[in-house]
mmCIF file with all atom_site columns, N, CA and C in Angstrom:
data_model
loop_
_atom_site.group_PDB
_atom_site.id
_atom_site.type_symbol
_atom_site.label_atom_id
_atom_site.label_alt_id
_atom_site.label_comp_id
_atom_site.label_asym_id
_atom_site.label_entity_id
_atom_site.label_seq_id
_atom_site.pdbx_PDB_ins_code
_atom_site.Cartn_x
_atom_site.Cartn_y
_atom_site.Cartn_z
_atom_site.occupancy
_atom_site.B_iso_or_equiv
_atom_site.pdbx_formal_charge
_atom_site.auth_seq_id
_atom_site.auth_comp_id
_atom_site.auth_asym_id
_atom_site.auth_atom_id
_atom_site.pdbx_PDB_model_num
ATOM 1   N N  . MET A 1 1  ? 0.895  -1.117 -0.170 1.00 88.00 ? 213 MET A N  1
ATOM 2   C CA . MET A 1 1  ? -0.040 -0.080 -0.049 1.00 88.00 ? 213 MET A CA 1
ATOM 3   C C  . MET A 1 1  ? 1.027  1.239  0.005  1.00 88.00 ? 213 MET A C  1
ATOM 4   N N  . THR A 1 2  ? 0.015  2.453  -0.735 1.00 92.00 ? 214 THR A N  1
ATOM 5   C CA . THR A 1 2  ? 1.088  3.275  -0.654 1.00 92.00 ? 214 THR A CA 1
ATOM 6   C C  . THR A 1 2  ? 0.315  4.573  0.207  1.00 92.00 ? 214 THR A C  1
ATOM 7   N N  . TYR A 1 3  ? 1.387  5.226  1.074  1.00 92.00 ? 215 TYR A N  1
ATOM 8   C CA . TYR A 1 3  ? 1.274  6.394  2.193  1.00 92.00 ? 215 TYR A CA 1
ATOM 9   C C  . TYR A 1 3  ? 2.198  7.395  1.792  1.00 92.00 ? 215 TYR A C  1
ATOM 10  N N  . ASP A 1 4  ? 1.154  8.366  2.097  1.00 95.00 ? 216 ASP A N  1
ATOM 11  C CA . ASP A 1 4  ? 2.058  9.560  2.208  1.00 95.00 ? 216 ASP A CA 1
ATOM 12  C C  . ASP A 1 4  ? 2.781  9.875  3.546  1.00 95.00 ? 216 ASP A C  1
ATOM 13  N N  . ILE A 1 5  ? 4.109  10.553 3.227  1.00 94.00 ? 217 ILE A N  1
ATOM 14  C CA . ILE A 1 5  ? 4.765  10.382 4.496  1.00 94.00 ? 217 ILE A CA 1
ATOM 15  C C  . ILE A 1 5  ? 5.884  11.894 4.514  1.00 94.00 ? 217 ILE A C  1
ATOM 16  N N  . LEU A 1 6  ? 5.672  12.740 5.519  1.00 95.00 ? 218 LEU A N  1
ATOM 17  C CA . LEU A 1 6  ? 5.897  14.168 5.553  1.00 95.00 ? 218 LEU A CA 1
ATOM 18  C C  . LEU A 1 6  ? 7.404  13.722 6.432  1.00 95.00 ? 218 LEU A C  1
ATOM 19  N N  . ILE A 1 7  ? 8.632  14.524 5.959  1.00 94.00 ? 219 ILE A N  1
ATOM 20  C CA . ILE A 1 7  ? 10.097 14.195 6.457  1.00 94.00 ? 219 ILE A CA 1
ATOM 21  C C  . ILE A 1 7  ? 10.314 15.320 6.907  1.00 94.00 ? 219 ILE A C  1
ATOM 22  N N  . LEU A 1 8  ? 10.563 15.402 8.344  1.00 93.00 ? 220 LEU A N  1
ATOM 23  C CA . LEU A 1 8  ? 11.243 16.397 8.973  1.00 93.00 ? 220 LEU A CA 1
ATOM 24  C C  . LEU A 1 8  ? 12.809 16.511 9.490  1.00 93.00 ? 220 LEU A C  1
ATOM 25  N N  . THR A 1 9  ? 13.754 17.324 8.541  1.00 90.00 ? 221 THR A N  1
ATOM 26  C CA . THR A 1 9  ? 14.857 17.271 9.186  1.00 90.00 ? 221 THR A CA 1
ATOM 27  C C  . THR A 1 9  ? 15.201 18.617 10.045 1.00 90.00 ? 221 THR A C  1
ATOM 28  N N  . GLY A 1 10 ? 15.737 18.177 11.100 1.00 84.00 ? 222 GLY A N  1
ATOM 29  C CA . GLY A 1 10 ? 16.470 19.373 12.036 1.00 84.00 ? 222 GLY A CA 1
ATOM 30  C C  . GLY A 1 10 ? 15.494 20.192 12.929 1.00 84.00 ? 222 GLY A C  1
ATOM 31  N N  . THR A 1 11 ? 15.638 20.704 14.042 1.00 76.00 ? 223 THR A N  1
ATOM 32  C CA . THR A 1 11 ? 14.824 20.832 15.086 1.00 76.00 ? 223 THR A CA 1
ATOM 33  C C  . THR A 1 11 ? 13.730 22.061 14.535 1.00 76.00 ? 223 THR A C  1
ATOM 34  N N  . GLY A 1 12 ? 12.955 21.763 15.007 1.00 72.00 ? 224 GLY A N  1
ATOM 35  C CA . GLY A 1 12 ? 11.721 22.754 14.486 1.00 72.00 ? 224 GLY A CA 1
ATOM 36  C C  . GLY A 1 12 ? 11.234 22.721 13.071 1.00 72.00 ? 224 GLY A C  1
ATOM 37  N N  . GLY A 1 13 ? 11.582 21.464 12.273 1.00 68.00 ? 225 GLY A N  1
ATOM 38  C CA . GLY A 1 13 ? 11.159 21.003 10.708 1.00 68.00 ? 225 GLY A CA 1
ATOM 39  C C  . GLY A 1 13 ? 11.997 22.107 10.031 1.00 68.00 ? 225 GLY A C  1
ATOM 40  N N  . ASP A 1 14 ? 13.291 22.315 10.466 1.00 78.00 ? 226 ASP A N  1
ATOM 41  C CA . ASP A 1 14 ? 13.788 23.472 9.490  1.00 78.00 ? 226 ASP A CA 1
ATOM 42  C C  . ASP A 1 14 ? 13.787 23.013 7.614  1.00 78.00 ? 226 ASP A C  1
ATOM 43  N N  . LEU A 1 15 ? 13.709 21.618 7.560  1.00 84.00 ? 227 LEU A N  1
ATOM 44  C CA . LEU A 1 15 ? 13.566 21.439 6.078  1.00 84.00 ? 227 LEU A CA 1
ATOM 45  C C  . LEU A 1 15 ? 12.581 20.480 6.175  1.00 84.00 ? 227 LEU A C  1
ATOM 46  N N  . VAL A 1 16 ? 11.414 20.421 5.345  1.00 89.00 ? 228 VAL A N  1
ATOM 47  C CA . VAL A 1 16 ? 10.260 19.660 4.980  1.00 89.00 ? 228 VAL A CA 1
ATOM 48  C C  . VAL A 1 16 ? 10.404 19.107 3.810  1.00 89.00 ? 228 VAL A C  1
ATOM 49  N N  . SER A 1 17 ? 10.082 17.503 3.651  1.00 90.00 ? 229 SER A N  1
ATOM 50  C CA . SER A 1 17 ? 9.781  17.020 2.343  1.00 90.00 ? 229 SER A CA 1
ATOM 51  C C  . SER A 1 17 ? 8.722  15.910 2.661  1.00 90.00 ? 229 SER A C  1
ATOM 52  N N  . PHE A 1 18 ? 8.015  15.819 1.234  1.00 91.00 ? 230 PHE A N  1
ATOM 53  C CA . PHE A 1 18 ? 6.944  15.166 1.227  1.00 91.00 ? 230 PHE A CA 1
ATOM 54  C C  . PHE A 1 18 ? 7.308  14.044 0.045  1.00 91.00 ? 230 PHE A C  1
ATOM 55  N N  . GLN A 1 19 ? 6.932  12.557 0.394  1.00 91.00 ? 231 GLN A N  1
ATOM 56  C CA . GLN A 1 19 ? 7.325  11.729 -0.111 1.00 91.00 ? 231 GLN A CA 1
ATOM 57  C C  . GLN A 1 19 ? 5.826  10.744 -0.286 1.00 91.00 ? 231 GLN A C  1
ATOM 58  N N  . GLN A 1 20 ? 6.029  9.429  -1.327 1.00 92.00 ? 232 GLN A N  1
ATOM 59  C CA . GLN A 1 20 ? 5.404  8.476  -1.231 1.00 92.00 ? 232 GLN A CA 1
ATOM 60  C C  . GLN A 1 20 ? 5.834  7.230  -0.302 1.00 92.00 ? 232 GLN A C  1
ATOM 61  N N  . TYR A 1 21 ? 5.509  6.505  0.395  1.00 85.00 ? 233 TYR A N  1
ATOM 62  C CA . TYR A 1 21 ? 6.029  5.519  1.077  1.00 85.00 ? 233 TYR A CA 1
ATOM 63  C C  . TYR A 1 21 ? 5.403  4.364  0.952  1.00 85.00 ? 233 TYR A C  1
ATOM 64  N N  . GLU A 1 22 ? 5.866  3.127  0.421  1.00 87.00 ? 234 GLU A N  1
ATOM 65  C CA . GLU A 1 22 ? 5.276  1.851  -0.098 1.00 87.00 ? 234 GLU A CA 1
ATOM 66  C C  . GLU A 1 22 ? 5.613  1.188  1.373  1.00 87.00 ? 234 GLU A C  1
ATOM 67  N N  . GLY A 1 23 ? 4.423  0.532  2.055  1.00 80.00 ? 235 GLY A N  1
ATOM 68  C CA . GLY A 1 23 ? 4.776  -0.390 2.979  1.00 80.00 ? 235 GLY A CA 1
ATOM 69  C C  . GLY A 1 23 ? 3.660  -0.590 3.648  1.00 80.00 ? 235 GLY A C  1
ATOM 70  N N  . GLY A 1 24 ? 3.546  -1.192 4.862  1.00 70.00 ? 236 GLY A N  1
ATOM 71  C CA . GLY A 1 24 ? 2.734  -1.452 5.969  1.00 70.00 ? 236 GLY A CA 1
ATOM 72  C C  . GLY A 1 24 ? 1.692  -1.716 6.338  1.00 70.00 ? 236 GLY A C  1
ATOM 73  N N  . PRO A 1 25 ? 0.825  -1.706 6.846  1.00 72.00 ? 237 PRO A N  1
ATOM 74  C CA . PRO A 1 25 ? 0.273  -0.896 8.112  1.00 72.00 ? 237 PRO A CA 1
ATOM 75  C C  . PRO A 1 25 ? 0.965  -1.239 9.322  1.00 72.00 ? 237 PRO A C  1
ATOM 76  N N  . GLY A 1 26 ? 1.960  -2.307 9.248  1.00 84.00 ? 238 GLY A N  1
ATOM 77  C CA . GLY A 1 26 ? 2.934  -2.648 10.425 1.00 84.00 ? 238 GLY A CA 1
ATOM 78  C C  . GLY A 1 26 ? 4.379  -1.902 10.153 1.00 84.00 ? 238 GLY A C  1
ATOM 79  N N  . PHE A 1 27 ? 4.292  -0.689 10.490 1.00 87.00 ? 239 PHE A N  1
ATOM 80  C CA . PHE A 1 27 ? 5.208  0.525  9.942  1.00 87.00 ? 239 PHE A CA 1
ATOM 81  C C  . PHE A 1 27 ? 6.784  0.178  10.983 1.00 87.00 ? 239 PHE A C  1
ATOM 82  N N  . PRO A 1 28 ? 7.685  0.333  10.301 1.00 88.00 ? 240 PRO A N  1
ATOM 83  C CA . PRO A 1 28 ? 8.799  -0.048 11.172 1.00 88.00 ? 240 PRO A CA 1
ATOM 84  C C  . PRO A 1 28 ? 9.148  1.486  12.078 1.00 88.00 ? 240 PRO A C  1
ATOM 85  N N  . ALA A 1 29 ? 9.766  1.124  13.035 1.00 90.00 ? 241 ALA A N  1
ATOM 86  C CA . ALA A 1 29 ? 10.129 2.070  13.952 1.00 90.00 ? 241 ALA A CA 1
ATOM 87  C C  . ALA A 1 29 ? 10.996 3.563  13.476 1.00 90.00 ? 241 ALA A C  1
ATOM 88  N N  . THR A 1 30 ? 12.065 2.984  12.572 1.00 90.00 ? 242 THR A N  1
ATOM 89  C CA . THR A 1 30 ? 12.924 3.856  11.874 1.00 90.00 ? 242 THR A CA 1
ATOM 90  C C  . THR A 1 30 ? 12.737 3.656  10.350 1.00 90.00 ? 242 THR A C  1
ATOM 91  N N  . LEU A 1 31 ? 13.338 4.765  9.585  1.00 89.00 ? 243 LEU A N  1
ATOM 92  C CA . LEU A 1 31 ? 13.642 4.650  8.290  1.00 89.00 ? 243 LEU A CA 1
ATOM 93  C C  . LEU A 1 31 ? 14.814 5.482  7.890  1.00 89.00 ? 243 LEU A C  1
ATOM 94  N N  . THR A 1 32 ? 15.711 5.092  7.022  1.00 91.00 ? 244 THR A N  1
ATOM 95  C CA . THR A 1 32 ? 17.042 5.937  6.782  1.00 91.00 ? 244 THR A CA 1
ATOM 96  C C  . THR A 1 32 ? 16.747 6.619  5.317  1.00 91.00 ? 244 THR A C  1
ATOM 97  N N  . PHE A 1 33 ? 17.218 7.818  5.336  1.00 87.00 ? 245 PHE A N  1
ATOM 98  C CA . PHE A 1 33 ? 17.385 8.815  3.941  1.00 87.00 ? 245 PHE A CA 1
ATOM 99  C C  . PHE A 1 33 ? 18.616 9.168  4.262  1.00 87.00 ? 245 PHE A C  1
ATOM 100 N N  . ASP A 1 34 ? 19.282 9.289  3.115  1.00 85.00 ? 246 ASP A N  1
ATOM 101 C CA . ASP A 1 34 ? 20.466 9.882  2.971  1.00 85.00 ? 246 ASP A CA 1
ATOM 102 C C  . ASP A 1 34 ? 21.916 9.381  3.894  1.00 85.00 ? 246 ASP A C  1
ATOM 103 N N  . ASP A 1 35 ? 21.370 8.014  4.352  1.00 92.00 ? 247 ASP A N  1
ATOM 104 C CA . ASP A 1 35 ? 22.353 7.294  5.415  1.00 92.00 ? 247 ASP A CA 1
ATOM 105 C C  . ASP A 1 35 ? 22.121 7.668  6.585  1.00 92.00 ? 247 ASP A C  1
ATOM 106 N N  . GLU A 1 36 ? 20.936 8.546  7.074  1.00 92.00 ? 248 GLU A N  1
ATOM 107 C CA . GLU A 1 36 ? 20.883 9.037  8.200  1.00 92.00 ? 248 GLU A CA 1
ATOM 108 C C  . GLU A 1 36 ? 19.377 8.357  8.836  1.00 92.00 ? 248 GLU A C  1
ATOM 109 N N  . PRO A 1 37 ? 19.370 7.673  9.923  1.00 95.00 ? 249 PRO A N  1
ATOM 110 C CA . PRO A 1 37 ? 18.162 7.188  10.647 1.00 95.00 ? 249 PRO A CA 1
ATOM 111 C C  . PRO A 1 37 ? 17.010 8.304  10.975 1.00 95.00 ? 249 PRO A C  1
ATOM 112 N N  . TYR A 1 38 ? 15.910 8.304  10.879 1.00 94.00 ? 250 TYR A N  1
ATOM 113 C CA . TYR A 1 38 ? 14.690 8.838  11.039 1.00 94.00 ? 250 TYR A CA 1
ATOM 114 C C  . TYR A 1 38 ? 13.718 8.029  11.668 1.00 94.00 ? 250 TYR A C  1
ATOM 115 N N  . ASP A 1 39 ? 13.225 8.469  12.994 1.00 95.00 ? 251 ASP A N  1
ATOM 116 C CA . ASP A 1 39 ? 12.263 7.988  13.845 1.00 95.00 ? 251 ASP A CA 1
ATOM 117 C C  . ASP A 1 39 ? 10.757 7.964  12.903 1.00 95.00 ? 251 ASP A C  1
ATOM 118 N N  . LEU A 1 40 ? 10.153 7.032  12.782 1.00 93.00 ? 252 LEU A N  1
ATOM 119 C CA . LEU A 1 40 ? 8.790  7.084  12.137 1.00 93.00 ? 252 LEU A CA 1
ATOM 120 C C  . LEU A 1 40 ? 7.610  7.237  12.980 1.00 93.00 ? 252 LEU A C  1
ATOM 121 N N  . THR A 1 41 ? 6.781  8.152  12.891 1.00 93.00 ? 253 THR A N  1
ATOM 122 C CA . THR A 1 41 ? 5.929  8.213  13.967 1.00 93.00 ? 253 THR A CA 1
ATOM 123 C C  . THR A 1 41 ? 4.328  8.517  13.141 1.00 93.00 ? 253 THR A C  1
ATOM 124 N N  . LEU A 1 42 ? 3.309  7.970  14.120 1.00 93.00 ? 254 LEU A N  1
ATOM 125 C CA . LEU A 1 42 ? 2.132  8.141  13.659 1.00 93.00 ? 254 LEU A CA 1
ATOM 126 C C  . LEU A 1 42 ? 1.774  9.486  14.436 1.00 93.00 ? 254 LEU A C  1
ATOM 127 N N  . PHE A 1 43 ? 1.438  10.524 13.593 1.00 95.00 ? 255 PHE A N  1
ATOM 128 C CA . PHE A 1 43 ? 1.161  11.576 14.491 1.00 95.00 ? 255 PHE A CA 1
ATOM 129 C C  . PHE A 1 43 ? -0.733 11.981 14.123 1.00 95.00 ? 255 PHE A C  1
ATOM 130 N N  . SER A 1 44 ? -1.202 11.997 15.478 1.00 95.00 ? 256 SER A N  1
ATOM 131 C CA . SER A 1 44 ? -2.523 12.214 15.399 1.00 95.00 ? 256 SER A CA 1
ATOM 132 C C  . SER A 1 44 ? -3.087 13.641 15.562 1.00 95.00 ? 256 SER A C  1
ATOM 133 N N  . GLN A 1 45 ? -4.094 13.774 14.709 1.00 92.00 ? 257 GLN A N  1
ATOM 134 C CA . GLN A 1 45 ? -4.538 15.472 14.816 1.00 92.00 ? 257 GLN A CA 1
ATOM 135 C C  . GLN A 1 45 ? -6.089 14.892 14.457 1.00 92.00 ? 257 GLN A C  1
ATOM 136 N N  . GLY A 1 46 ? -6.821 15.106 15.703 1.00 92.00 ? 258 GLY A N  1
ATOM 137 C CA . GLY A 1 46 ? -8.322 14.711 15.904 1.00 92.00 ? 258 GLY A CA 1
ATOM 138 C C  . GLY A 1 46 ? -8.546 13.094 15.387 1.00 92.00 ? 258 GLY A C  1
ATOM 139 N N  . GLU A 1 47 ? -9.383 12.586 14.906 1.00 95.00 ? 259 GLU A N  1
ATOM 140 C CA . GLU A 1 47 ? -9.470 11.329 14.367 1.00 95.00 ? 259 GLU A CA 1
ATOM 141 C C  . GLU A 1 47 ? -8.524 10.709 13.334 1.00 95.00 ? 259 GLU A C  1
ATOM 142 N N  . LYS A 1 48 ? -7.735 11.672 12.573 1.00 96.00 ? 260 LYS A N  1
ATOM 143 C CA . LYS A 1 48 ? -6.841 11.339 11.455 1.00 96.00 ? 260 LYS A CA 1
ATOM 144 C C  . LYS A 1 48 ? -5.434 10.993 12.124 1.00 96.00 ? 260 LYS A C  1
ATOM 145 N N  . ARG A 1 49 ? -4.479 10.231 11.375 1.00 96.00 ? 261 ARG A N  1
ATOM 146 C CA . ARG A 1 49 ? -3.516 9.848  11.896 1.00 96.00 ? 261 ARG A CA 1
ATOM 147 C C  . ARG A 1 49 ? -2.337 10.253 10.557 1.00 96.00 ? 261 ARG A C  1
ATOM 148 N N  . TYR A 1 50 ? -1.115 10.573 10.516 1.00 96.00 ? 262 TYR A N  1
ATOM 149 C CA . TYR A 1 50 ? -0.106 11.089 9.601  1.00 96.00 ? 262 TYR A CA 1
ATOM 150 C C  . TYR A 1 50 ? 1.070  10.258 9.930  1.00 96.00 ? 262 TYR A C  1
ATOM 151 N N  . LEU A 1 51 ? 1.650  9.858  8.802  1.00 94.00 ? 263 LEU A N  1
ATOM 152 C CA . LEU A 1 51 ? 3.058  9.301  9.087  1.00 94.00 ? 263 LEU A CA 1
ATOM 153 C C  . LEU A 1 51 ? 4.256  10.744 8.810  1.00 94.00 ? 263 LEU A C  1
ATOM 154 N N  . ILE A 1 52 ? 4.796  10.604 9.990  1.00 95.00 ? 264 ILE A N  1
ATOM 155 C CA . ILE A 1 52 ? 6.077  11.516 9.870  1.00 95.00 ? 264 ILE A CA 1
ATOM 156 C C  . ILE A 1 52 ? 7.363  11.070 10.331 1.00 95.00 ? 264 ILE A C  1
ATOM 157 N N  . ALA A 1 53 ? 8.211  11.023 9.387  1.00 94.00 ? 265 ALA A N  1
ATOM 158 C CA . ALA A 1 53 ? 9.573  10.615 9.652  1.00 94.00 ? 265 ALA A CA 1
ATOM 159 C C  . ALA A 1 53 ? 10.374 11.940 10.128 1.00 94.00 ? 265 ALA A C  1
ATOM 160 N N  . HIS A 1 54 ? 11.100 11.833 11.251 1.00 94.00 ? 266 HIS A N  1
ATOM 161 C CA . HIS A 1 54 ? 11.852 12.908 11.716 1.00 94.00 ? 266 HIS A CA 1
ATOM 162 C C  . HIS A 1 54 ? 13.183 12.628 12.495 1.00 94.00 ? 266 HIS A C  1
ATOM 163 N N  . ASN A 1 55 ? 14.532 13.381 12.175 1.00 93.00 ? 267 ASN A N  1
ATOM 164 C CA . ASN A 1 55 ? 15.427 12.963 13.089 1.00 93.00 ? 267 ASN A CA 1
ATOM 165 C C  . ASN A 1 55 ? 15.692 13.513 14.322 1.00 93.00 ? 267 ASN A C  1
ATOM 166 N N  . GLN A 1 56 ? 14.580 14.527 14.588 1.00 92.00 ? 268 GLN A N  1
ATOM 167 C CA . GLN A 1 56 ? 14.979 15.179 16.067 1.00 92.00 ? 268 GLN A CA 1
ATOM 168 C C  . GLN A 1 56 ? 13.438 15.275 16.579 1.00 92.00 ? 268 GLN A C  1
ATOM 169 N N  . PRO A 1 57 ? 12.946 15.528 17.809 1.00 92.00 ? 269 PRO A N  1
ATOM 170 C CA . PRO A 1 57 ? 11.835 15.195 18.435 1.00 92.00 ? 269 PRO A CA 1
ATOM 171 C C  . PRO A 1 57 ? 10.742 16.431 17.700 1.00 92.00 ? 269 PRO A C  1
ATOM 172 N N  . ILE A 1 58 ? 9.696  16.018 17.582 1.00 90.00 ? 270 ILE A N  1
ATOM 173 C CA . ILE A 1 58 ? 8.563  16.570 16.785 1.00 90.00 ? 270 ILE A CA 1
ATOM 174 C C  . ILE A 1 58 ? 8.089  17.624 17.743 1.00 90.00 ? 270 ILE A C  1
ATOM 175 N N  . GLU A 1 59 ? 7.616  18.771 17.322 1.00 89.00 ? 271 GLU A N  1
ATOM 176 C CA . GLU A 1 59 ? 7.196  19.618 18.297 1.00 89.00 ? 271 GLU A CA 1
ATOM 177 C C  . GLU A 1 59 ? 5.623  19.648 17.558 1.00 89.00 ? 271 GLU A C  1
ATOM 178 N N  . HIS A 1 60 ? 4.800  19.801 18.337 1.00 91.00 ? 272 HIS A N  1
ATOM 179 C CA . HIS A 1 60 ? 3.273  19.288 17.995 1.00 91.00 ? 272 HIS A CA 1
ATOM 180 C C  . HIS A 1 60 ? 2.764  20.769 17.191 1.00 91.00 ? 272 HIS A C  1
ATOM 181 N N  . ASP A 1 61 ? 3.097  21.726 17.490 1.00 92.00 ? 273 ASP A N  1
ATOM 182 C CA . ASP A 1 61 ? 2.498  22.807 16.631 1.00 92.00 ? 273 ASP A CA 1
ATOM 183 C C  . ASP A 1 61 ? 3.392  22.834 15.274 1.00 92.00 ? 273 ASP A C  1
ATOM 184 N N  . VAL A 1 62 ? 4.477  22.539 15.128 1.00 91.00 ? 274 VAL A N  1
ATOM 185 C CA . VAL A 1 62 ? 5.193  22.319 13.953 1.00 91.00 ? 274 VAL A CA 1
ATOM 186 C C  . VAL A 1 62 ? 4.617  21.203 13.036 1.00 91.00 ? 274 VAL A C  1
ATOM 187 N N  . ALA A 1 63 ? 4.589  20.007 13.630 1.00 92.00 ? 275 ALA A N  1
ATOM 188 C CA . ALA A 1 63 ? 3.792  18.946 12.725 1.00 92.00 ? 275 ALA A CA 1
ATOM 189 C C  . ALA A 1 63 ? 2.482  19.367 12.349 1.00 92.00 ? 275 ALA A C  1
ATOM 190 N N  . GLU A 1 64 ? 1.468  19.738 13.215 1.00 94.00 ? 276 GLU A N  1
ATOM 191 C CA . GLU A 1 64 ? 0.331  20.445 12.529 1.00 94.00 ? 276 GLU A CA 1
ATOM 192 C C  . GLU A 1 64 ? 0.268  21.579 11.396 1.00 94.00 ? 276 GLU A C  1
ATOM 193 N N  . GLU A 1 65 ? 1.426  22.394 11.393 1.00 92.00 ? 277 GLU A N  1
ATOM 194 C CA . GLU A 1 65 ? 1.650  23.375 10.689 1.00 92.00 ? 277 GLU A CA 1
ATOM 195 C C  . GLU A 1 65 ? 1.880  22.409 9.082  1.00 92.00 ? 277 GLU A C  1
ATOM 196 N N  . VAL A 1 66 ? 3.039  21.792 9.117  1.00 93.00 ? 278 VAL A N  1
ATOM 197 C CA . VAL A 1 66 ? 3.576  20.989 8.104  1.00 93.00 ? 278 VAL A CA 1
ATOM 198 C C  . VAL A 1 66 ? 2.400  20.137 7.260  1.00 93.00 ? 278 VAL A C  1
ATOM 199 N N  . ILE A 1 67 ? 1.628  19.671 8.111  1.00 95.00 ? 279 ILE A N  1
ATOM 200 C CA . ILE A 1 67 ? 0.542  18.889 8.043  1.00 95.00 ? 279 ILE A CA 1
ATOM 201 C C  . ILE A 1 67 ? -0.353 19.914 6.799  1.00 95.00 ? 279 ILE A C  1
ATOM 202 N N  . GLY A 1 68 ? -0.912 20.910 7.243  1.00 94.00 ? 280 GLY A N  1
ATOM 203 C CA . GLY A 1 68 ? -1.812 22.034 6.846  1.00 94.00 ? 280 GLY A CA 1
ATOM 204 C C  . GLY A 1 68 ? -1.227 22.371 5.625  1.00 94.00 ? 280 GLY A C  1
ATOM 205 N N  . GLN A 1 69 ? 0.149  22.627 5.703  1.00 94.00 ? 281 GLN A N  1
ATOM 206 C CA . GLN A 1 69 ? 0.815  22.934 4.255  1.00 94.00 ? 281 GLN A CA 1
ATOM 207 C C  . GLN A 1 69 ? 0.799  21.999 3.065  1.00 94.00 ? 281 GLN A C  1
ATOM 208 N N  . PHE A 1 70 ? 1.255  21.008 3.308  1.00 94.00 ? 282 PHE A N  1
ATOM 209 C CA . PHE A 1 70 ? 1.599  19.760 2.455  1.00 94.00 ? 282 PHE A CA 1
ATOM 210 C C  . PHE A 1 70 ? 0.146  18.795 2.628  1.00 94.00 ? 282 PHE A C  1
ATOM 211 N N  . SER A 1 71 ? -0.671 18.945 3.235  1.00 95.00 ? 283 SER A N  1
ATOM 212 C CA . SER A 1 71 ? -2.159 18.186 3.206  1.00 95.00 ? 283 SER A CA 1
ATOM 213 C C  . SER A 1 71 ? -1.807 16.645 2.442  1.00 95.00 ? 283 SER A C  1
ATOM 214 N N  . PRO A 1 72 ? -1.007 15.970 3.423  1.00 97.00 ? 284 PRO A N  1
ATOM 215 C CA . PRO A 1 72 ? -0.963 14.520 3.147  1.00 97.00 ? 284 PRO A CA 1
ATOM 216 C C  . PRO A 1 72 ? -2.025 13.626 3.559  1.00 97.00 ? 284 PRO A C  1
ATOM 217 N N  . ARG A 1 73 ? -2.370 12.632 2.654  1.00 96.00 ? 285 ARG A N  1
ATOM 218 C CA . ARG A 1 73 ? -3.473 11.961 3.185  1.00 96.00 ? 285 ARG A CA 1
ATOM 219 C C  . ARG A 1 73 ? -3.101 11.057 4.762  1.00 96.00 ? 285 ARG A C  1
ATOM 220 N N  . PRO A 1 74 ? -4.452 11.124 5.516  1.00 95.00 ? 286 PRO A N  1
ATOM 221 C CA . PRO A 1 74 ? -4.033 10.330 6.336  1.00 95.00 ? 286 PRO A CA 1
ATOM 222 C C  . PRO A 1 74 ? -3.839 8.985  6.474  1.00 95.00 ? 286 PRO A C  1
ATOM 223 N N  . VAL A 1 75 ? -3.112 8.156  7.247  1.00 92.00 ? 287 VAL A N  1
ATOM 224 C CA . VAL A 1 75 ? -3.332 6.730  7.171  1.00 92.00 ? 287 VAL A CA 1
ATOM 225 C C  . VAL A 1 75 ? -4.729 6.094  7.715  1.00 92.00 ? 287 VAL A C  1
#
């Protein structure tokens, strides 16, 4: 199955990219991009959940902002 995934790099989501992810519903705990491990989180926003890969802790307000900007499909 194909899912939308947001990739946050740096603190506060300094760099955000949007990709398709082929896999799951048993999602792995980490993914690797450019030889760097990223934690994979199912971020909840109300009833909806979104896939976010991040190499720093996720700030709730930053996650909500990038979800609004990129409009990924919920899982």
